[in-house]
Tab-separated table of C-alpha atoms and ligand atoms in Angstrom:
chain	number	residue	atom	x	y	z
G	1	UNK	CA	44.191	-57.840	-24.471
G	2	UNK	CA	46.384	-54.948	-23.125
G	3	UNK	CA	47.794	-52.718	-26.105
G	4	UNK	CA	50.743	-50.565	-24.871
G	5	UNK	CA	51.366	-46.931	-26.509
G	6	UNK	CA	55.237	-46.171	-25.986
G	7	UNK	CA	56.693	-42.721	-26.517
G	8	UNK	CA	58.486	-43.181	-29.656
G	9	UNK	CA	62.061	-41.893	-30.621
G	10	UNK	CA	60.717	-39.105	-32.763
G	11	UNK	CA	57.744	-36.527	-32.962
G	12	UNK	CA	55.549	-39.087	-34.018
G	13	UNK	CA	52.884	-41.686	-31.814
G	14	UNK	CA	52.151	-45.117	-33.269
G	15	UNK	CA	48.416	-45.010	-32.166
G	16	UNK	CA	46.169	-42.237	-31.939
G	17	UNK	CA	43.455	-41.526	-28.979
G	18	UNK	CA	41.033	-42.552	-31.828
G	19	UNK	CA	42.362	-46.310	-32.279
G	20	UNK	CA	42.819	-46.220	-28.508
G	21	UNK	CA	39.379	-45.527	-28.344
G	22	UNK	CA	38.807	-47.798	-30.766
G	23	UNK	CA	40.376	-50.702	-29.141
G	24	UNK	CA	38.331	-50.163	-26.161
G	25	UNK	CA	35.406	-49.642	-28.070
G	26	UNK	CA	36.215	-53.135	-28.525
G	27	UNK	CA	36.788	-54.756	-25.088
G	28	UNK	CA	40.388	-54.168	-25.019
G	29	UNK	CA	42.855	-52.110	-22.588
G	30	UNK	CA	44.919	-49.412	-23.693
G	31	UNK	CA	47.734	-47.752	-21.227
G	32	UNK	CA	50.517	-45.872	-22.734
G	33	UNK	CA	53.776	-43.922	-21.403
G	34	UNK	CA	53.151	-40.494	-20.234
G	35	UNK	CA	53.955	-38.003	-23.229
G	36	UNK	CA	53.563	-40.770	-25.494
G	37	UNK	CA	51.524	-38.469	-28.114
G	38	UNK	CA	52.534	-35.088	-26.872
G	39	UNK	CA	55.105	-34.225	-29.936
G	40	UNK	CA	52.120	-34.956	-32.180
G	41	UNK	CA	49.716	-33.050	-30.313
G	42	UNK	CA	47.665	-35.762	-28.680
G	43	UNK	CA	48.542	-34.404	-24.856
G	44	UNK	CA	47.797	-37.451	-22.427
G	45	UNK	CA	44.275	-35.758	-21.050
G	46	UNK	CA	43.422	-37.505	-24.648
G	47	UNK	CA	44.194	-40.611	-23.961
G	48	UNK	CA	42.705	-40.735	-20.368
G	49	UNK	CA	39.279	-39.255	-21.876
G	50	UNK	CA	39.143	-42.454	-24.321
G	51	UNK	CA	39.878	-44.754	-21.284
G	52	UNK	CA	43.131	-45.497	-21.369
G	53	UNK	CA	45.242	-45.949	-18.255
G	54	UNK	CA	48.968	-43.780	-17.590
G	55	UNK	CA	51.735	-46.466	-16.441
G	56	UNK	CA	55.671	-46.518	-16.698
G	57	UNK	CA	57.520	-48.067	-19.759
G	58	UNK	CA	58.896	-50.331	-17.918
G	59	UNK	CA	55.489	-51.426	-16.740
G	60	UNK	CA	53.859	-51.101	-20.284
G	61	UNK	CA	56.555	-53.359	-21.778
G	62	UNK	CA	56.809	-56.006	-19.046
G	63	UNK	CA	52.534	-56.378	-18.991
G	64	UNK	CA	51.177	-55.166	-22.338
G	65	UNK	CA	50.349	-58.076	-24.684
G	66	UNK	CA	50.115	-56.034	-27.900
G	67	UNK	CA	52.629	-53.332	-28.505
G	68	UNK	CA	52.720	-51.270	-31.922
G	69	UNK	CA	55.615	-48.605	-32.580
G	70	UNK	CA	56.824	-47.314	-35.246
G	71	UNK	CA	60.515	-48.238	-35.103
G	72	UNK	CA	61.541	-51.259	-33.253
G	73	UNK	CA	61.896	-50.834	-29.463
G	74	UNK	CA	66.000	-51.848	-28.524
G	75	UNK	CA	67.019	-54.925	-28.070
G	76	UNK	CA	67.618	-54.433	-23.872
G	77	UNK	CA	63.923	-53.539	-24.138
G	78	UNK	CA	63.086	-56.736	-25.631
G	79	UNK	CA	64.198	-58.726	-22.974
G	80	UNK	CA	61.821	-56.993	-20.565
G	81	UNK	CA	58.718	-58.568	-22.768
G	82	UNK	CA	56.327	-61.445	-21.809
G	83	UNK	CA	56.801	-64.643	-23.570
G	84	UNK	CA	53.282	-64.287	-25.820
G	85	UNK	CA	53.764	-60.430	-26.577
G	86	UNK	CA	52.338	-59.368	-29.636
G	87	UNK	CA	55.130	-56.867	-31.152
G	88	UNK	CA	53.785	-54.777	-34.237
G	89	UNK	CA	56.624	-52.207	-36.180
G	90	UNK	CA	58.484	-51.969	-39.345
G	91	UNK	CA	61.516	-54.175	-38.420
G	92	UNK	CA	63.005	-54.277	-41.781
G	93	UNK	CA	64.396	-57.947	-41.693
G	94	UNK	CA	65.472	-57.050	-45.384
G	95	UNK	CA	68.649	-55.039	-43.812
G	96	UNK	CA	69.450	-57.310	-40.678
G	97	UNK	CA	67.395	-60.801	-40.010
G	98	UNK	CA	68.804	-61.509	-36.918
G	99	UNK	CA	66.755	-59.429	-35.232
G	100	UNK	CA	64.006	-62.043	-35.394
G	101	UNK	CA	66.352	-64.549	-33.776
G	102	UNK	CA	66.218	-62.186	-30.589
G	103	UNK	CA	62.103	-62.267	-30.621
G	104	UNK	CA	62.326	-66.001	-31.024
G	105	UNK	CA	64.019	-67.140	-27.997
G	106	UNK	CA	61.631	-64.598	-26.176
G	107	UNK	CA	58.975	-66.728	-27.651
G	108	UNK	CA	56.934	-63.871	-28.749
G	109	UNK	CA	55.094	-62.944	-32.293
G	110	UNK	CA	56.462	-59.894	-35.047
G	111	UNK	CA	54.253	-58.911	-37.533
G	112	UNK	CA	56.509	-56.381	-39.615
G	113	UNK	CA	54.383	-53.677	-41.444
G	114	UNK	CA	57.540	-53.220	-44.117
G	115	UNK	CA	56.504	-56.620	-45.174
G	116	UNK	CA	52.977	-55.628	-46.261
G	117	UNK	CA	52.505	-56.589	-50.026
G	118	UNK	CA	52.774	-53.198	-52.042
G	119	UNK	CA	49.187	-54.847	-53.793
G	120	UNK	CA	46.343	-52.532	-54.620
G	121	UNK	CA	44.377	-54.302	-51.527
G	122	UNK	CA	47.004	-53.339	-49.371
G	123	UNK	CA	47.343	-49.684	-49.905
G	124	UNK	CA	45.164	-48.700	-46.839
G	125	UNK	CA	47.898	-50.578	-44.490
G	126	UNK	CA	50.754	-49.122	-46.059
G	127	UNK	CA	52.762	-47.398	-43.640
G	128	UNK	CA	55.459	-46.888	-45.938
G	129	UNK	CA	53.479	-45.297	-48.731
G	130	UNK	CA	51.745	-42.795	-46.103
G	131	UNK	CA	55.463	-41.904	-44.698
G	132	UNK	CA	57.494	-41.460	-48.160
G	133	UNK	CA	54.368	-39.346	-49.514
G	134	UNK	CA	54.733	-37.501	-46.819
G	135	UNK	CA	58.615	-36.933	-46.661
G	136	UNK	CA	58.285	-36.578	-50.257
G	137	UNK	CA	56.246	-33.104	-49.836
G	138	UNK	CA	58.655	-32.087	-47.038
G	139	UNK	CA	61.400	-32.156	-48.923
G	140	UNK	CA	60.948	-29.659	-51.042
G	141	UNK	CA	59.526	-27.509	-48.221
G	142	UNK	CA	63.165	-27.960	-46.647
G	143	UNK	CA	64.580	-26.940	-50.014
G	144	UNK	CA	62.895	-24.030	-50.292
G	145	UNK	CA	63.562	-22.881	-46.592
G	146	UNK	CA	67.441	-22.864	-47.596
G	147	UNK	CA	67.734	-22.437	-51.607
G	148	UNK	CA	68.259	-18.563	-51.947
G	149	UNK	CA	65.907	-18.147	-54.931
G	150	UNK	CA	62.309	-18.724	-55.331
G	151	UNK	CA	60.369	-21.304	-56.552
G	152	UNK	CA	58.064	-20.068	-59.056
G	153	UNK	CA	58.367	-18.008	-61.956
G	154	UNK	CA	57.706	-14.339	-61.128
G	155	UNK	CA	57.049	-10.697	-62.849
G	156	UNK	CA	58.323	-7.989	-60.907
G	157	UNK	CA	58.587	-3.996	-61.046
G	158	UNK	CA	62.539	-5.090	-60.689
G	159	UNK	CA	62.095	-7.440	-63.490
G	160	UNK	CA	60.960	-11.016	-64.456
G	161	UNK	CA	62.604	-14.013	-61.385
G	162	UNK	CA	62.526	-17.010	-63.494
G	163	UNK	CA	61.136	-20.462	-62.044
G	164	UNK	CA	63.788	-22.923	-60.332
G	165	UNK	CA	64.526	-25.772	-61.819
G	166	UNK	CA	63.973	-29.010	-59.463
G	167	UNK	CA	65.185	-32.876	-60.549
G	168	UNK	CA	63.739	-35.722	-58.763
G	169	UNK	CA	65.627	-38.520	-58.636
G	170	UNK	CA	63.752	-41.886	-58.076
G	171	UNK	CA	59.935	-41.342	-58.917
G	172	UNK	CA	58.326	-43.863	-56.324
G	173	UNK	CA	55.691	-42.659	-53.887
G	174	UNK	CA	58.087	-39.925	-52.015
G	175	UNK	CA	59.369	-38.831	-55.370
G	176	UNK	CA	55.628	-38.707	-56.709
G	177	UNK	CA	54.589	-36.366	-54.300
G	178	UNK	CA	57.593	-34.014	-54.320
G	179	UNK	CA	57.342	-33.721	-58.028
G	180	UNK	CA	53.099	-32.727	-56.981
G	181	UNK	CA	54.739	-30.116	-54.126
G	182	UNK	CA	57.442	-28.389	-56.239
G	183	UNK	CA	54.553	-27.974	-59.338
G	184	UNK	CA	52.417	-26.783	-57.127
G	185	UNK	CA	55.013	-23.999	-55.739
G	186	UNK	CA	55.471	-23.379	-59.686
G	187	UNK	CA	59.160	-24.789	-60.074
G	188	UNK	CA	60.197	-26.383	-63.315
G	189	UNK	CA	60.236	-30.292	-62.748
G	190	UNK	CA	61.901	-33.376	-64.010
G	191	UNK	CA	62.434	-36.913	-62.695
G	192	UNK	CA	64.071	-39.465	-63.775
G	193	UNK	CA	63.860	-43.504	-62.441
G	194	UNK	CA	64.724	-47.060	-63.485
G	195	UNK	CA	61.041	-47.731	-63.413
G	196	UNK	CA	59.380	-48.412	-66.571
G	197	UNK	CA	56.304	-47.837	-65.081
G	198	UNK	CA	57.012	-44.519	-63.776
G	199	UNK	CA	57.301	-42.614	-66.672
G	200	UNK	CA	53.517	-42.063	-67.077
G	201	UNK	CA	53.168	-40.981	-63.422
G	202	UNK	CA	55.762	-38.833	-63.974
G	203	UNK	CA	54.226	-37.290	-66.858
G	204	UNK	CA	50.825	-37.225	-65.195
G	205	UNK	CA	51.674	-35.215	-62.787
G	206	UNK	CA	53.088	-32.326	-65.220
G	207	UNK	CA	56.662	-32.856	-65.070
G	208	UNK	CA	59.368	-34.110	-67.800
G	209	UNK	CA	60.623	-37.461	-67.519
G	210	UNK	CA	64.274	-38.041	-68.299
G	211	UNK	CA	64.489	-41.018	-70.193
G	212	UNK	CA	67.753	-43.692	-70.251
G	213	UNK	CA	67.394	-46.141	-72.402
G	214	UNK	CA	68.296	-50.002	-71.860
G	215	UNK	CA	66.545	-50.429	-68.227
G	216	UNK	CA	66.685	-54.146	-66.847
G	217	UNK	CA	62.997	-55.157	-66.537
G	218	UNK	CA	61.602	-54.821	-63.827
G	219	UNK	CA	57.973	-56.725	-63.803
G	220	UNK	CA	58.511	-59.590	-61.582
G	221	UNK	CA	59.867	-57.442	-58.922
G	222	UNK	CA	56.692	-56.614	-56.926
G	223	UNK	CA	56.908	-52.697	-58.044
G	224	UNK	CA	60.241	-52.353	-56.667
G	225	UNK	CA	63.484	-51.410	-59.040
G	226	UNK	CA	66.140	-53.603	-59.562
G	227	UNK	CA	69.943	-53.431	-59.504
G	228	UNK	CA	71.142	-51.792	-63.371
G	229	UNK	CA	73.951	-53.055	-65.607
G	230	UNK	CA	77.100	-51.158	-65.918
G	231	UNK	CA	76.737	-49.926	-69.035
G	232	UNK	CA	73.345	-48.227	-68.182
G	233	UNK	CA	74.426	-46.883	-65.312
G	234	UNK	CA	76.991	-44.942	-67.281
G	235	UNK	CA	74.423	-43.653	-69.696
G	236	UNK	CA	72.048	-42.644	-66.691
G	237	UNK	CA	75.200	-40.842	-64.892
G	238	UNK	CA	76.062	-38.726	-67.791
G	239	UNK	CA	72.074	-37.501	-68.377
G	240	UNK	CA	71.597	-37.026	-65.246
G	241	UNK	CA	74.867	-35.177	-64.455
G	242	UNK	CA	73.736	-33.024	-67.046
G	243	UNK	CA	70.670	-32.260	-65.163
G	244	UNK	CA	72.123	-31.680	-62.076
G	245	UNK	CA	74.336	-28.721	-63.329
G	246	UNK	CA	71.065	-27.096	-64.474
G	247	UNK	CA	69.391	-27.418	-61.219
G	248	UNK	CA	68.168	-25.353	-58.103
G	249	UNK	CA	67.479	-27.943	-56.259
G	250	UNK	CA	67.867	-31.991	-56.338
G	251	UNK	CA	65.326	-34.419	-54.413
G	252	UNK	CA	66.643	-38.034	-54.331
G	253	UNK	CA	64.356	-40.708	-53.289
G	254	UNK	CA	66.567	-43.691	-55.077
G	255	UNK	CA	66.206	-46.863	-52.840
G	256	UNK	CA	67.109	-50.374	-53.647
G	257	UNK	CA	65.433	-53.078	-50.868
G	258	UNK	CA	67.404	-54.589	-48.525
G	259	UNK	CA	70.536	-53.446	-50.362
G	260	UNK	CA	72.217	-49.881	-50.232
G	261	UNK	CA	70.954	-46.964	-51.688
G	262	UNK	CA	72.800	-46.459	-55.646
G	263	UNK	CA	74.979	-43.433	-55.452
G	264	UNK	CA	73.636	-40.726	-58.096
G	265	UNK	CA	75.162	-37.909	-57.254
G	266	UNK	CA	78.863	-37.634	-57.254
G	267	UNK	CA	81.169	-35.192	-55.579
G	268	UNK	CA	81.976	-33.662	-58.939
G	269	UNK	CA	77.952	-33.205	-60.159
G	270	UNK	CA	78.112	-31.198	-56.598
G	271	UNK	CA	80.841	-29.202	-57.921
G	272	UNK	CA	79.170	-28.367	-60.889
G	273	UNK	CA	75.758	-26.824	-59.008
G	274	UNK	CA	74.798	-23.599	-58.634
G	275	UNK	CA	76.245	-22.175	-55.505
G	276	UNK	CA	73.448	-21.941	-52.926
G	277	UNK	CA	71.844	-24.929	-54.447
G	278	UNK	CA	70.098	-27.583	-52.317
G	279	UNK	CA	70.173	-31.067	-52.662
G	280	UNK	CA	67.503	-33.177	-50.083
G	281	UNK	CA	68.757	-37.022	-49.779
G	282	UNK	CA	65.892	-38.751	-48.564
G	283	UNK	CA	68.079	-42.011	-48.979
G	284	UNK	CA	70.460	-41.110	-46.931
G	285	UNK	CA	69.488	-43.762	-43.925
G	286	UNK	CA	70.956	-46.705	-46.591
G	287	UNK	CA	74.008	-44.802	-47.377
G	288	UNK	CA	72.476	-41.868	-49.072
G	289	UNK	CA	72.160	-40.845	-52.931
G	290	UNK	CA	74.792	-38.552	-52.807
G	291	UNK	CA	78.615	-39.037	-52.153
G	292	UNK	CA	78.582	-36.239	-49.596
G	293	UNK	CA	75.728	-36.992	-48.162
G	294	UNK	CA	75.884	-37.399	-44.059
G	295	UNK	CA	72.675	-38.845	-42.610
G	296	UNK	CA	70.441	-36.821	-40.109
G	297	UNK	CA	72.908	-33.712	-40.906
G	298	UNK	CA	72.383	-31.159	-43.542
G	299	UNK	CA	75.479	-29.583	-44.323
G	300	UNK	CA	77.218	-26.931	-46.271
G	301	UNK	CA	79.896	-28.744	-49.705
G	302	UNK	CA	81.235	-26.893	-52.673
G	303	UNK	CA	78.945	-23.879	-52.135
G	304	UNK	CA	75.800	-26.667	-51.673
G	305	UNK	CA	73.692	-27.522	-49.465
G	306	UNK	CA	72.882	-31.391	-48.819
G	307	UNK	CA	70.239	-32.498	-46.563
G	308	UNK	CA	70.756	-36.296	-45.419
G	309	UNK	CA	67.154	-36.925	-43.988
G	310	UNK	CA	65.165	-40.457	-44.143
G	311	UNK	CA	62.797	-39.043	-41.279
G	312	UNK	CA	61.363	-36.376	-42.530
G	313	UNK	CA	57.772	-37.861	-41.838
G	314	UNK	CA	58.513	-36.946	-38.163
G	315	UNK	CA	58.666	-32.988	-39.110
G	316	UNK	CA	54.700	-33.273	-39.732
G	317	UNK	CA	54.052	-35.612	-36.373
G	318	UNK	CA	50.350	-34.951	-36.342
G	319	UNK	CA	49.210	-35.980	-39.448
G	320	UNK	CA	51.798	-38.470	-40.180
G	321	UNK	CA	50.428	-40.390	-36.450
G	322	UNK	CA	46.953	-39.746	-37.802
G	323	UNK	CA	48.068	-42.018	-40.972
G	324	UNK	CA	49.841	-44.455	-39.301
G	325	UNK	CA	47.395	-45.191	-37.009
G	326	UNK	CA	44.384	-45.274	-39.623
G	327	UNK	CA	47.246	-48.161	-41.866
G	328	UNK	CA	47.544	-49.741	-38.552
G	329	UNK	CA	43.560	-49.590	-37.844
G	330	UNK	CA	42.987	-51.467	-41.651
G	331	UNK	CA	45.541	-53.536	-41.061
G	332	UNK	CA	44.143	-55.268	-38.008
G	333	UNK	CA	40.635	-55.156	-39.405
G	334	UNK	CA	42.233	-58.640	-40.652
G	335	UNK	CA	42.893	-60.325	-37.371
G	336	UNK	CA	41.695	-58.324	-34.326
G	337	UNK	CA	38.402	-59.956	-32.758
G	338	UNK	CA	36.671	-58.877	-29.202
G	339	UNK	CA	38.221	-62.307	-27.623
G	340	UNK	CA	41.604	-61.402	-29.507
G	341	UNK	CA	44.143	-61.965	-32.553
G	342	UNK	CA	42.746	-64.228	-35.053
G	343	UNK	CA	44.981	-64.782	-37.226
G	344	UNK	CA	44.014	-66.125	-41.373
G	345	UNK	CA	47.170	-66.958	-42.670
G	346	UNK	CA	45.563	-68.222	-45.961
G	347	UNK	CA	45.909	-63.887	-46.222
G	348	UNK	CA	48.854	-62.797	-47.835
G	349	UNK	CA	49.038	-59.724	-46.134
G	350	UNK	CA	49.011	-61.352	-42.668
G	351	UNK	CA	51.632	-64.503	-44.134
G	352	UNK	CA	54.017	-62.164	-45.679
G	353	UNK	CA	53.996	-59.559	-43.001
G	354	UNK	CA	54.427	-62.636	-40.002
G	355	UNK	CA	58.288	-62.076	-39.226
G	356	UNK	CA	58.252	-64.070	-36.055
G	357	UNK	CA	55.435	-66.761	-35.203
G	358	UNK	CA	55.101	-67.969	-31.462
G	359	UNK	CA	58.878	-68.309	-30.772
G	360	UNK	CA	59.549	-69.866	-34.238
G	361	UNK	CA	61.450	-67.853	-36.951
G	362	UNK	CA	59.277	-67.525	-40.221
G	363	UNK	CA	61.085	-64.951	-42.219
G	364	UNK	CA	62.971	-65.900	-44.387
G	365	UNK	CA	61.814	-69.907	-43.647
G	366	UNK	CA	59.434	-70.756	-46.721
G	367	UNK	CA	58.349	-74.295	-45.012
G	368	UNK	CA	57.889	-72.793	-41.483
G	369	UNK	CA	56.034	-70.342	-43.736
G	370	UNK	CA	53.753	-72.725	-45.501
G	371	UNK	CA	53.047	-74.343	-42.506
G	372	UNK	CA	50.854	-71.775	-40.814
G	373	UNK	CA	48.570	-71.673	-44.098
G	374	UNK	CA	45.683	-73.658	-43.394
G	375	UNK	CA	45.186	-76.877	-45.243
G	376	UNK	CA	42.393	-75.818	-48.189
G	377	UNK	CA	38.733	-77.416	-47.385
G	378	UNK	CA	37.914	-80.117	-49.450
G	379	UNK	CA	34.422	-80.102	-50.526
G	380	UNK	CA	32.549	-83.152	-50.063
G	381	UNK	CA	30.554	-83.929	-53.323
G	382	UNK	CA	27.564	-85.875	-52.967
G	383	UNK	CA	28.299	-90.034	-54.100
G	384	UNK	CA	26.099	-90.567	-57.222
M	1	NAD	P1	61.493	-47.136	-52.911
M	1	NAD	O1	61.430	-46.235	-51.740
M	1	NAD	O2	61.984	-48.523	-52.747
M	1	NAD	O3	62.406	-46.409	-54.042
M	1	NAD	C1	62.100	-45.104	-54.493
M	1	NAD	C2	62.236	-45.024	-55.988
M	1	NAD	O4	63.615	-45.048	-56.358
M	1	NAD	C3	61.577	-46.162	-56.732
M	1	NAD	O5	60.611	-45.651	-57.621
M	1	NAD	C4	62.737	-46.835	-57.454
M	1	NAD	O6	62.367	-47.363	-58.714
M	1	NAD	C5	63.714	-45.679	-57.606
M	1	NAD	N1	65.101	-46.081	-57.905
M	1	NAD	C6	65.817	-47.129	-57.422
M	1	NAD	N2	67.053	-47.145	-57.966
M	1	NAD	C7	67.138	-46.072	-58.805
M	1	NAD	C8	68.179	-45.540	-59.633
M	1	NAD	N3	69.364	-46.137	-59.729
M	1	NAD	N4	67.900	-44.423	-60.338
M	1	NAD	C9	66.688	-43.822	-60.234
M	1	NAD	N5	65.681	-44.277	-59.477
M	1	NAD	C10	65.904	-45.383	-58.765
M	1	NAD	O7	60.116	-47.210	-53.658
M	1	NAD	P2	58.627	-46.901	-53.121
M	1	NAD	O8	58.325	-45.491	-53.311
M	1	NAD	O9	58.478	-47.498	-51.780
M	1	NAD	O10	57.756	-47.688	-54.135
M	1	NAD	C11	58.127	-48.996	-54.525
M	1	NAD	C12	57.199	-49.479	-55.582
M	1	NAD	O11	55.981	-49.929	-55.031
M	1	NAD	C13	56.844	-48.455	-56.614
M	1	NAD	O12	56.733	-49.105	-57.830
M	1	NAD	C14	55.478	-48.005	-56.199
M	1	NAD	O13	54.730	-47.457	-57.251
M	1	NAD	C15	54.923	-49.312	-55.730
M	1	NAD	N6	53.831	-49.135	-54.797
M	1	NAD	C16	52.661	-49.788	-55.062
M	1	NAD	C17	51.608	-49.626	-54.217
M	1	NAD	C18	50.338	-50.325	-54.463
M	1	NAD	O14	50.000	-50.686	-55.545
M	1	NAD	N7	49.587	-50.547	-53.434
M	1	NAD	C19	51.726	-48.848	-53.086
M	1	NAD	C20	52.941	-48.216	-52.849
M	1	NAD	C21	53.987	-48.398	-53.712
């Protein structure tokens, strides 16, 4: 098979000259788009020295029969694809499922790596664990490049700086590890989520969990939170506006699948900041934690400063490619053979993350669904 690497519309390259190598390690072809890994550091005289071949896009999306990127390519690109072509990305059909509509009539196959089961077995294919960690620590690097104070507590010959305070809002895997980032710079740290199950990370980690009371459950909703009742949202406004007075800097990581982002942060919590205070909306690509957030801008309200960044995984392009390409690399340790995909749909990871199936919608389609799961084998037993 021919895997195409396409220059991506960040800093970042779906597949490394490693898994290129890889790939042709195992019989395959690899040709990708020239400067497809230079923004990550991986300049083309990589790729070449692995084997792989320099062509056009327009020639790597009309031939290759296996193409992995990390954000969907458009939908005018799509229409340049073979019927058969292999398309590998996170295509969130959560937030719009007609996109698979568009791959069906092209009669090609979408595996989505946003639909990988957040299961224990699945954490070395989880492209959106190894992206939030990441944006999670680069958050409060950002902070601390435009908060006018320091992090960490210091003694002086001018006298004693005290440590900033930093609130995390939403304690999931980005939250995690900027709650790990700001203790390490020495800030004081709380977080706060809907979570039951966070509070012990939380606390692990060193920092003070703000507790609300009255939580919906949350158990049977595969680790991710669900929507809150009025009157706990009320509570959790007035704690956590109390919070947000106090502090240097906010990091919000609050995201709610397939539905918009909850609002946390209102224009009058803003207000009440310290002037020069930062506040780093990582949710901002689903409307953003804060009311003044603007995605992909950071900009200057009330005396604060408000980042509105979902990408921030692009800022560290090396290592972040180097991760992606090592979930993608585990990930097709479940279906990629020398003679090509096999897939086992009896596999929850490849059922659930199957989008698109040969021209036939499956998201979304339980029977279509069931359908590829091979019959179980019935043992014969021996007649008496
Ligand atoms: P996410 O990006 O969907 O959301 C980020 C965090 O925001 C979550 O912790 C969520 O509970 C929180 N949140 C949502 N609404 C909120 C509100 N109104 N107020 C405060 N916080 C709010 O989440 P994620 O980081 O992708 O993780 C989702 C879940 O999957 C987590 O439970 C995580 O621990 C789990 N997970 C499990 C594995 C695994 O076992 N393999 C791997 C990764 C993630």
């Amino acid at each position: 098979m021919l895997f195409g690497i396409l220059r991506e519309n960040d800093h970042r390259v779906s597949v490394t000259p490693e898994l290129a190598k890889k790939f042709i390690s195992e019989g395959h072809e690899v040709c990708f788009e020239i400067g497809a890994g230079t923004t990550a550091y991986f300049n083309d005289s990589s790729y070449t020295a692995v084997g792989a071949t320099e062509k056009s896009r327009e020639d790597i999306l009309k031939t290759a029969n296996v193409l992995i990127t990390l954000d969907p390519i458009s939908k005018e690109e799509v229409e340049l694809l073979s019927e058969g072509t292999f398309l590998f990305s996170s295509f969130e059909p959560f937030q719009d499922a007609s996109i698979c509509e568009l791959y069906a009539t092209k009669g090609i196959s979408a595996f989505s790596f946003d639909m990988i089961p957040r299961t224990t077995i699945a954490q070395s294919m989880d492209v959106l664990s190894s992206m939030a960690s990441i944006a999670g620590y680069k958050a409060v690097l950002k902070a601390t490049e435009l908060l006018p104070r320091y992090m960490p507590m210091l003694s002086t010959a001018a006298g004693t700086v005290p440590p900033s305070k930093v609130l995390i809002l939403g304690a999931g895997v980005a939250g995690l590890q900027a709650i790990a980032t700001a203790k390490r710079l020495g800030a004081q740290v709380e977080a706060f989520d809907t979570r039951a199950a966070s509070k012990e990370e939380v606390q692990s980690l060193g920092a003070k969990f703000v507790e609300v009371a009255g939580a919906n459950d949350d158990t049977n909703a595969g680790g991710y939170a669900v929507e809150q009742s009025e009157e706990y949202k009320k509570k959790q406004a007035e704690l956590i506006n109390q919070k947000i007075e106090k502090a240097d800097v906010v990091i919000t990581t609050a995201q709610l699948r397939g539905r918009p982002a909850p609002t946390l942060i209102s224009e009058e919590a803003v207000k009440s900041m310290k002037p020069g205070s930062v506040i780093v909306d990582i949710a901002s690509s689903t409307g953003g934690n804060c009311a003044l957030t603007e995605d992909a801008k950071v900009v200057k309200k009330h005396d604060v400063f408000i980042v509105g960044n979902s990408n921030l995984a692009a800022d560290i392009s090396e290592q972040a490619s180097v991760l992606f390409s090592k979930n993608v690399q585990n990930y097709f340790k479940l279906m990629l053979t020398k003679e090509g995909f096999n897939f086992d749909f009896s596999d929850e990871i490849i059922l659930q993350s199957c989008i698109v199936y040969k021209g036939e919608v499956i998201y979304g389609n339980e029977a279509k669904q069931q359908a590829l799961v091979p019959a179980p084998q019935v043992e014969e037993t021996a007649e008496a």
